[in-house]
């Protein structure tokens, strides 16, 4: 005798889908990063550390630098 038409009555709230939330956006980050002088690179050191380098190589390097600086001692001039 009821006017529901038989079967189970469903409320509208069960059919409403939840809005998906945006978790992350990268918008504007690049702009912000470049505002004050741009992206900075780490400053390079003038001389890299020779720590942990092969001792035989280091010894040879020292001699190479030494002779580079002064030139080979010739003793007598050959012409």
The first five atom37 places (N, CA, C, CB, O) and aatype in JSON, in Angstrom:
{
  "aatype": [20, 20, 20, 20, 20, 20, 20, 20, 20, 20, 20, 20, 20, 20, 20, 20, 20, 20, 20, 20, 20, 20, 20, 20, 20, 20, 20, 20, 20, 20, 20, 20, 20, 20, 20, 20, 20, 20, 20, 20, 20, 20, 20, 20, 20, 20, 20, 20, 20, 20, 20, 20, 20, 20, 20, 20, 20, 20, 20, 20, 20, 20, 20, 20, 20, 20, 20, 20, 20, 20, 20, 20, 20, 20, 20, 20, 20, 20, 20],
  "atom_mask": [
    [1, 1, 1, 1, 1],
    [1, 1, 1, 1, 1],
    [1, 1, 1, 1, 1],
    [1, 1, 1, 1, 1],
    [1, 1, 1, 1, 1],
    [1, 1, 1, 1, 1],
    [1, 1, 1, 1, 1],
    [1, 1, 1, 1, 1],
    [1, 1, 1, 1, 1],
    [1, 1, 1, 1, 1],
    [1, 1, 1, 1, 1],
    [1, 1, 1, 1, 1],
    [1, 1, 1, 1, 1],
    [1, 1, 1, 1, 1],
    [1, 1, 1, 1, 1],
    [1, 1, 1, 1, 1],
    [1, 1, 1, 1, 1],
    [1, 1, 1, 1, 1],
    [1, 1, 1, 1, 1],
    [1, 1, 1, 1, 1],
    [1, 1, 1, 1, 1],
    [1, 1, 1, 1, 1],
    [1, 1, 1, 1, 1],
    [1, 1, 1, 1, 1],
    [1, 1, 1, 1, 1],
    [1, 1, 1, 1, 1],
    [1, 1, 1, 1, 1],
    [1, 1, 1, 1, 1],
    [1, 1, 1, 1, 1],
    [1, 1, 1, 1, 1],
    [1, 1, 1, 1, 1],
    [1, 1, 1, 1, 1],
    [1, 1, 1, 1, 1],
    [1, 1, 1, 1, 1],
    [1, 1, 1, 1, 1],
    [1, 1, 1, 1, 1],
    [1, 1, 1, 1, 1],
    [1, 1, 1, 1, 1],
    [1, 1, 1, 1, 1],
    [1, 1, 1, 1, 1],
    [1, 1, 1, 1, 1],
    [1, 1, 1, 1, 1],
    [1, 1, 1, 1, 1],
    [1, 1, 1, 1, 1],
    [1, 1, 1, 1, 1],
    [1, 1, 1, 1, 1],
    [1, 1, 1, 1, 1],
    [1, 1, 1, 1, 1],
    [1, 1, 1, 1, 1],
    [1, 1, 1, 1, 1],
    [1, 1, 1, 1, 1],
    [1, 1, 1, 1, 1],
    [1, 1, 1, 1, 1],
    [1, 1, 1, 1, 1],
    [1, 1, 1, 1, 1],
    [1, 1, 1, 1, 1],
    [1, 1, 1, 1, 1],
    [1, 1, 1, 1, 1],
    [1, 1, 1, 1, 1],
    [1, 1, 1, 1, 1],
    [1, 1, 1, 1, 1],
    [1, 1, 1, 1, 1],
    [1, 1, 1, 1, 1],
    [1, 1, 1, 1, 1],
    [1, 1, 1, 1, 1],
    [1, 1, 1, 1, 1],
    [1, 1, 1, 1, 1],
    [1, 1, 1, 1, 1],
    [1, 1, 1, 1, 1],
    [1, 1, 1, 1, 1],
    [1, 1, 1, 1, 1],
    [1, 1, 1, 1, 1],
    [1, 1, 1, 1, 1],
    [1, 1, 1, 1, 1],
    [1, 1, 1, 1, 1],
    [1, 1, 1, 1, 1],
    [1, 1, 1, 1, 1],
    [1, 1, 1, 1, 1],
    [1, 1, 1, 1, 1]
  ],
  "atom_positions": [
    [[0.82, -1.19, 0.0], [0.0, 0.0, 0.0], [0.86, 1.24, 0.0], [-0.93, 0.0, 1.19], [0.33, 2.34, -0.21]],
    [[2.13, 1.12, 0.22], [3.01, 2.27, 0.26], [3.32, 2.76, -1.14], [4.28, 1.94, 1.0], [3.04, 2.06, -2.12]],
    [[3.9, 3.92, -1.24], [4.17, 4.51, -2.54], [5.64, 4.41, -2.95], [3.74, 5.94, -2.53], [6.08, 5.2, -3.79]],
    [[6.4, 3.46, -2.4], [7.83, 3.39, -2.7], [8.12, 2.58, -3.94], [8.56, 2.8, -1.53], [9.22, 2.67, -4.5]],
    [[7.15, 1.79, -4.4], [7.38, 1.03, -5.61], [8.08, -0.28, -5.36], [8.17, 1.84, -6.58], [8.57, -0.9, -6.3]],
    [[8.15, -0.72, -4.11], [8.77, -2.0, -3.8], [10.29, -1.9, -3.82], [8.3, -3.07, -4.78], [10.84, -0.87, -4.22]],
    [[10.96, -2.93, -3.39], [12.42, -2.92, -3.36], [12.95, -2.04, -2.25], [12.97, -2.46, -4.68], [12.18, -1.52, -1.43]],
    [[14.26, -1.85, -2.2], [14.86, -1.02, -1.16], [14.97, 0.41, -1.64], [16.24, -1.57, -0.75], [15.25, 0.68, -2.81]],
    [[14.76, 1.31, -0.72], [14.87, 2.72, -1.07], [16.29, 3.19, -0.76], [13.82, 3.57, -0.29], [16.8, 2.97, 0.34]],
    [[16.93, 3.83, -1.74], [18.3, 4.32, -1.55], [18.27, 5.83, -1.41], [19.21, 3.89, -2.71], [17.54, 6.52, -2.11]],
    [[19.08, 6.3, -0.51], [19.13, 7.75, -0.35], [20.09, 8.31, -1.38], [19.56, 8.15, 1.1], [20.96, 7.59, -1.88]],
    [[19.96, 9.58, -1.7], [20.82, 10.23, -2.68], [22.27, 10.33, -2.21], [20.29, 11.61, -3.0], [23.19, 10.39, -3.03]],
    [[22.48, 10.35, -0.9], [23.83, 10.54, -0.37], [24.76, 9.38, -0.71], [23.77, 10.72, 1.14], [25.97, 9.57, -0.77]],
    [[24.24, 8.18, -0.95], [25.1, 7.05, -1.26], [25.62, 7.14, -2.69], [24.35, 5.73, -1.06], [26.63, 6.51, -3.01]],
    [[24.95, 7.9, -3.56], [25.38, 8.02, -4.94], [26.31, 9.21, -5.17], [24.17, 8.13, -5.83], [26.95, 9.3, -6.21]],
    [[26.39, 10.14, -4.2], [27.23, 11.31, -4.36], [28.68, 10.88, -4.16], [26.83, 12.45, -3.36], [29.03, 10.31, -3.13]],
    [[29.53, 11.16, -5.17], [30.93, 10.76, -5.06], [31.7, 11.84, -4.31], [31.55, 10.53, -6.46], [31.4, 13.03, -4.4]],
    [[32.69, 11.39, -3.55], [33.54, 12.33, -2.82], [34.47, 13.02, -3.82], [34.36, 11.6, -1.7], [34.96, 12.39, -4.76]],
    [[34.72, 14.31, -3.6], [35.61, 15.05, -4.47], [37.04, 14.65, -4.13], [35.39, 16.58, -4.31], [37.44, 14.63, -2.97]],
    [[37.82, 14.32, -5.17], [39.22, 13.93, -4.94], [40.03, 15.18, -4.64], [39.81, 13.18, -6.17], [39.91, 16.19, -5.32]],
    [[40.84, 15.1, -3.61], [41.66, 16.23, -3.22], [42.97, 16.21, -3.99], [41.92, 16.22, -1.69], [43.52, 15.13, -4.24]],
    [[43.49, 17.36, -4.37], [44.78, 17.44, -5.02], [45.85, 17.33, -3.94], [44.92, 18.77, -5.85], [45.88, 18.13, -3.0]],
    [[46.72, 16.35, -4.07], [47.72, 16.12, -3.04], [48.92, 17.04, -3.15], [48.18, 14.69, -3.08], [49.46, 17.49, -2.14]],
    [[49.35, 17.32, -4.39], [50.58, 18.12, -4.53], [50.59, 18.78, -5.89], [51.84, 17.24, -4.33], [50.11, 18.22, -6.88]],
    [[51.14, 19.98, -5.93], [51.36, 20.65, -7.21], [52.7, 21.36, -7.16], [50.2, 21.65, -7.54], [53.11, 21.87, -6.11]],
    [[53.37, 21.4, -8.29], [54.68, 22.05, -8.33], [54.57, 23.45, -8.91], [55.66, 21.22, -9.16], [55.58, 24.1, -9.16]],
    [[53.36, 23.92, -9.11], [53.15, 25.23, -9.7], [53.78, 26.31, -8.83], [51.65, 25.5, -9.89], [53.67, 26.27, -7.61]],
    [[54.45, 27.26, -9.47], [55.03, 28.43, -8.82], [56.36, 28.16, -8.11], [54.06, 28.98, -7.84], [57.03, 29.11, -7.71]],
    [[56.74, 26.91, -7.94], [57.97, 26.62, -7.21], [59.19, 27.08, -8.0], [58.08, 25.11, -6.91], [60.13, 27.64, -7.43]],
    [[59.18, 26.86, -9.31], [60.3, 27.26, -10.15], [60.43, 28.79, -10.13], [60.11, 26.74, -11.6], [61.54, 29.32, -10.06]],
    [[59.31, 29.47, -10.2], [59.31, 30.94, -10.15], [59.93, 31.44, -8.85], [57.87, 31.47, -10.3], [60.76, 32.35, -8.86]],
    [[59.51, 30.84, -7.74], [60.02, 31.26, -6.45], [61.52, 31.0, -6.32], [59.28, 30.54, -5.33], [62.27, 31.8, -5.76]],
    [[61.96, 29.85, -6.87], [63.37, 29.48, -6.76], [64.26, 30.43, -7.54], [63.57, 28.06, -7.26], [65.42, 30.64, -7.16]],
    [[63.76, 31.01, -8.62], [64.58, 31.87, -9.47], [64.47, 33.36, -9.13], [64.19, 31.66, -10.91], [65.14, 34.18, -9.75]],
    [[63.64, 33.71, -8.16], [63.4, 35.14, -7.9], [64.64, 35.87, -7.4], [62.29, 35.29, -6.9], [65.01, 36.9, -7.96]],
    [[65.28, 35.37, -6.35], [66.39, 36.1, -5.74], [67.72, 35.59, -6.26], [66.33, 35.97, -4.21], [68.4, 34.82, -5.58]],
    [[68.1, 35.99, -7.45], [69.42, 35.64, -7.96], [69.48, 34.27, -8.61], [70.41, 35.69, -6.87], [70.57, 33.85, -9.0]],
    [[68.4, 33.58, -8.75], [68.39, 32.29, -9.44], [68.87, 31.15, -8.58], [69.23, 32.36, -10.67], [69.15, 31.32, -7.39]],
    [[68.97, 29.99, -9.21], [69.45, 28.81, -8.5], [70.96, 28.9, -8.35], [69.04, 27.52, -9.24], [71.67, 29.21, -9.31]],
    [[71.46, 28.63, -7.17], [72.89, 28.74, -6.89], [73.53, 27.37, -6.98], [73.14, 29.37, -5.51], [72.99, 26.38, -6.49]],
    [[74.71, 27.33, -7.62], [75.49, 26.1, -7.62], [76.46, 26.17, -6.46], [76.25, 25.9, -8.97], [76.85, 27.26, -6.05]],
    [[76.84, 25.02, -5.91], [77.85, 25.06, -4.85], [79.17, 25.55, -5.42], [78.02, 23.66, -4.21], [79.55, 25.18, -6.53]],
    [[79.88, 26.39, -4.67], [81.12, 26.95, -5.16], [82.19, 25.87, -5.23], [81.58, 28.11, -4.27], [82.35, 25.06, -4.32]],
    [[82.94, 25.88, -6.35], [83.99, 24.88, -6.52], [85.22, 25.3, -5.72], [84.34, 24.7, -8.02], [85.54, 26.48, -5.61]],
    [[85.89, 24.3, -5.18], [87.15, 24.59, -4.5], [88.24, 24.72, -5.54], [87.51, 23.47, -3.47], [88.16, 24.12, -6.61]],
    [[89.25, 25.52, -5.23], [90.32, 25.76, -6.19], [91.12, 24.49, -6.44], [91.23, 26.88, -5.7], [91.44, 24.16, -7.58]],
    [[91.46, 23.77, -5.35], [92.2, 22.52, -5.47], [91.42, 21.42, -4.77], [93.63, 22.66, -4.86], [91.01, 21.57, -3.62]],
    [[91.22, 20.32, -5.48], [90.56, 19.18, -4.85], [91.53, 18.5, -3.9], [90.03, 18.17, -5.91], [92.74, 18.56, -4.1]],
    [[90.99, 17.87, -2.89], [91.82, 17.17, -1.91], [92.46, 15.95, -2.54], [90.98, 16.77, -0.69], [91.84, 15.25, -3.35]],
    [[93.7, 15.69, -2.18], [94.42, 14.51, -2.67], [94.34, 13.37, -1.65], [95.9, 14.86, -2.98], [95.06, 12.38, -1.76]],
    [[93.47, 13.53, -0.68], [93.32, 12.53, 0.37], [92.79, 11.23, -0.24], [92.37, 13.04, 1.48], [91.81, 11.23, -0.98]],
    [[93.44, 10.12, 0.08], [93.0, 8.83, -0.41], [93.52, 8.48, -1.8], [91.52, 8.78, -0.42], [93.13, 7.46, -2.36]],
    [[94.4, 9.32, -2.37], [94.94, 9.07, -3.71], [96.18, 8.19, -3.56], [95.28, 10.4, -4.45], [96.88, 8.25, -2.55]],
    [[96.45, 7.39, -4.58], [97.58, 6.47, -4.6], [98.9, 7.2, -4.27], [97.69, 5.78, -5.97], [99.23, 8.18, -4.93]],
    [[99.65, 6.73, -3.26], [100.88, 7.41, -2.84], [101.94, 7.48, -3.94], [101.46, 6.72, -1.63], [102.68, 8.46, -4.04]],
    [[102.02, 6.43, -4.76], [103.01, 6.4, -5.85], [102.7, 7.52, -6.84], [103.01, 5.01, -6.57], [103.6, 8.2, -7.33]],
    [[101.43, 7.7, -7.12], [100.99, 8.77, -8.03], [101.31, 10.13, -7.43], [99.48, 8.64, -8.33], [101.77, 11.03, -8.14]],
    [[101.05, 10.29, -6.15], [101.3, 11.59, -5.49], [102.78, 11.95, -5.52], [100.81, 11.55, -4.03], [103.14, 13.11, -5.71]],
    [[103.64, 10.94, -5.31], [105.09, 11.19, -5.33], [105.51, 11.67, -6.72], [105.87, 9.9, -4.94], [106.27, 12.63, -6.85]],
    [[105.01, 10.99, -7.74], [105.33, 11.37, -9.11], [104.79, 12.76, -9.43], [104.76, 10.33, -10.1], [105.43, 13.54, -10.13]],
    [[103.61, 13.06, -8.92], [102.99, 14.36, -9.13], [103.85, 15.48, -8.55], [101.58, 14.4, -8.52], [104.01, 16.55, -9.14]],
    [[104.4, 15.2, -7.35], [105.25, 16.19, -6.7], [106.47, 16.51, -7.56], [105.69, 15.69, -5.32], [106.82, 17.68, -7.75]],
    [[107.11, 15.46, -8.08], [108.29, 15.67, -8.91], [107.93, 16.38, -10.2], [108.97, 14.34, -9.23], [108.66, 17.26, -10.66]],
    [[106.8, 16.01, -10.79], [106.37, 16.64, -12.04], [106.14, 18.13, -11.84], [105.08, 15.98, -12.57], [106.52, 18.95, -12.68]],
    [[105.53, 18.48, -10.72], [105.3, 19.9, -10.42], [106.61, 20.64, -10.2], [104.41, 20.04, -9.19], [106.78, 21.78, -10.63]],
    [[107.54, 19.95, -9.51], [108.83, 20.56, -9.21], [109.58, 20.9, -10.49], [109.67, 19.61, -8.33], [110.1, 22.01, -10.63]],
    [[109.63, 19.95, -11.44], [110.38, 20.19, -12.67], [109.63, 21.12, -13.61], [110.67, 18.87, -13.37], [110.24, 21.79, -14.44]],
    [[108.33, 21.17, -13.47], [107.53, 22.12, -14.25], [107.87, 23.54, -13.86], [106.02, 21.86, -14.05], [107.94, 24.44, -14.7]],
    [[108.08, 23.72, -12.58], [108.34, 25.05, -12.03], [109.69, 25.59, -12.47], [108.27, 25.03, -10.51], [109.8, 26.72, -12.95]],
    [[110.74, 24.76, -12.31], [112.11, 25.28, -12.49], [112.75, 24.85, -13.8], [112.97, 24.82, -11.34], [113.7, 25.49, -14.24]],
    [[112.27, 23.82, -14.42], [112.94, 23.27, -15.61], [113.99, 22.28, -15.19], [113.57, 24.4, -16.46], [114.49, 22.34, -14.06]],
    [[114.35, 21.37, -16.05], [115.33, 20.33, -15.73], [116.72, 20.95, -15.57], [115.34, 19.23, -16.82], [117.12, 21.81, -16.36]],
    [[117.43, 20.52, -14.55], [118.81, 21.0, -14.43], [119.68, 20.33, -15.5], [119.39, 20.73, -13.01], [119.83, 19.11, -15.48]],
    [[120.24, 21.11, -16.43], [120.98, 20.53, -17.55], [122.47, 20.43, -17.25], [120.78, 21.37, -18.8], [123.16, 19.63, -17.88]],
    [[122.97, 21.2, -16.32], [124.41, 21.18, -16.05], [125.15, 21.95, -17.11], [124.94, 19.73, -15.97], [125.43, 23.13, -16.95]],
    [[125.46, 21.28, -18.21], [126.15, 21.97, -19.32], [125.15, 22.3, -20.4], [127.31, 21.08, -19.9], [124.2, 21.56, -20.63]],
    [[125.38, 23.41, -21.06], [124.53, 23.8, -22.19], [124.99, 23.05, -23.43], [124.57, 25.34, -22.43], [126.16, 23.11, -23.8]],
    [[124.05, 22.34, -24.08], [124.4, 21.62, -25.3], [123.92, 22.42, -26.5], [123.8, 20.2, -25.31], [122.8, 22.92, -26.49]],
    [[124.75, 22.54, -27.54], [124.31, 23.27, -28.72], [124.4, 22.44, -29.97], [125.12, 24.51, -28.89], [124.06, 22.91, -31.06]]
  ]
}
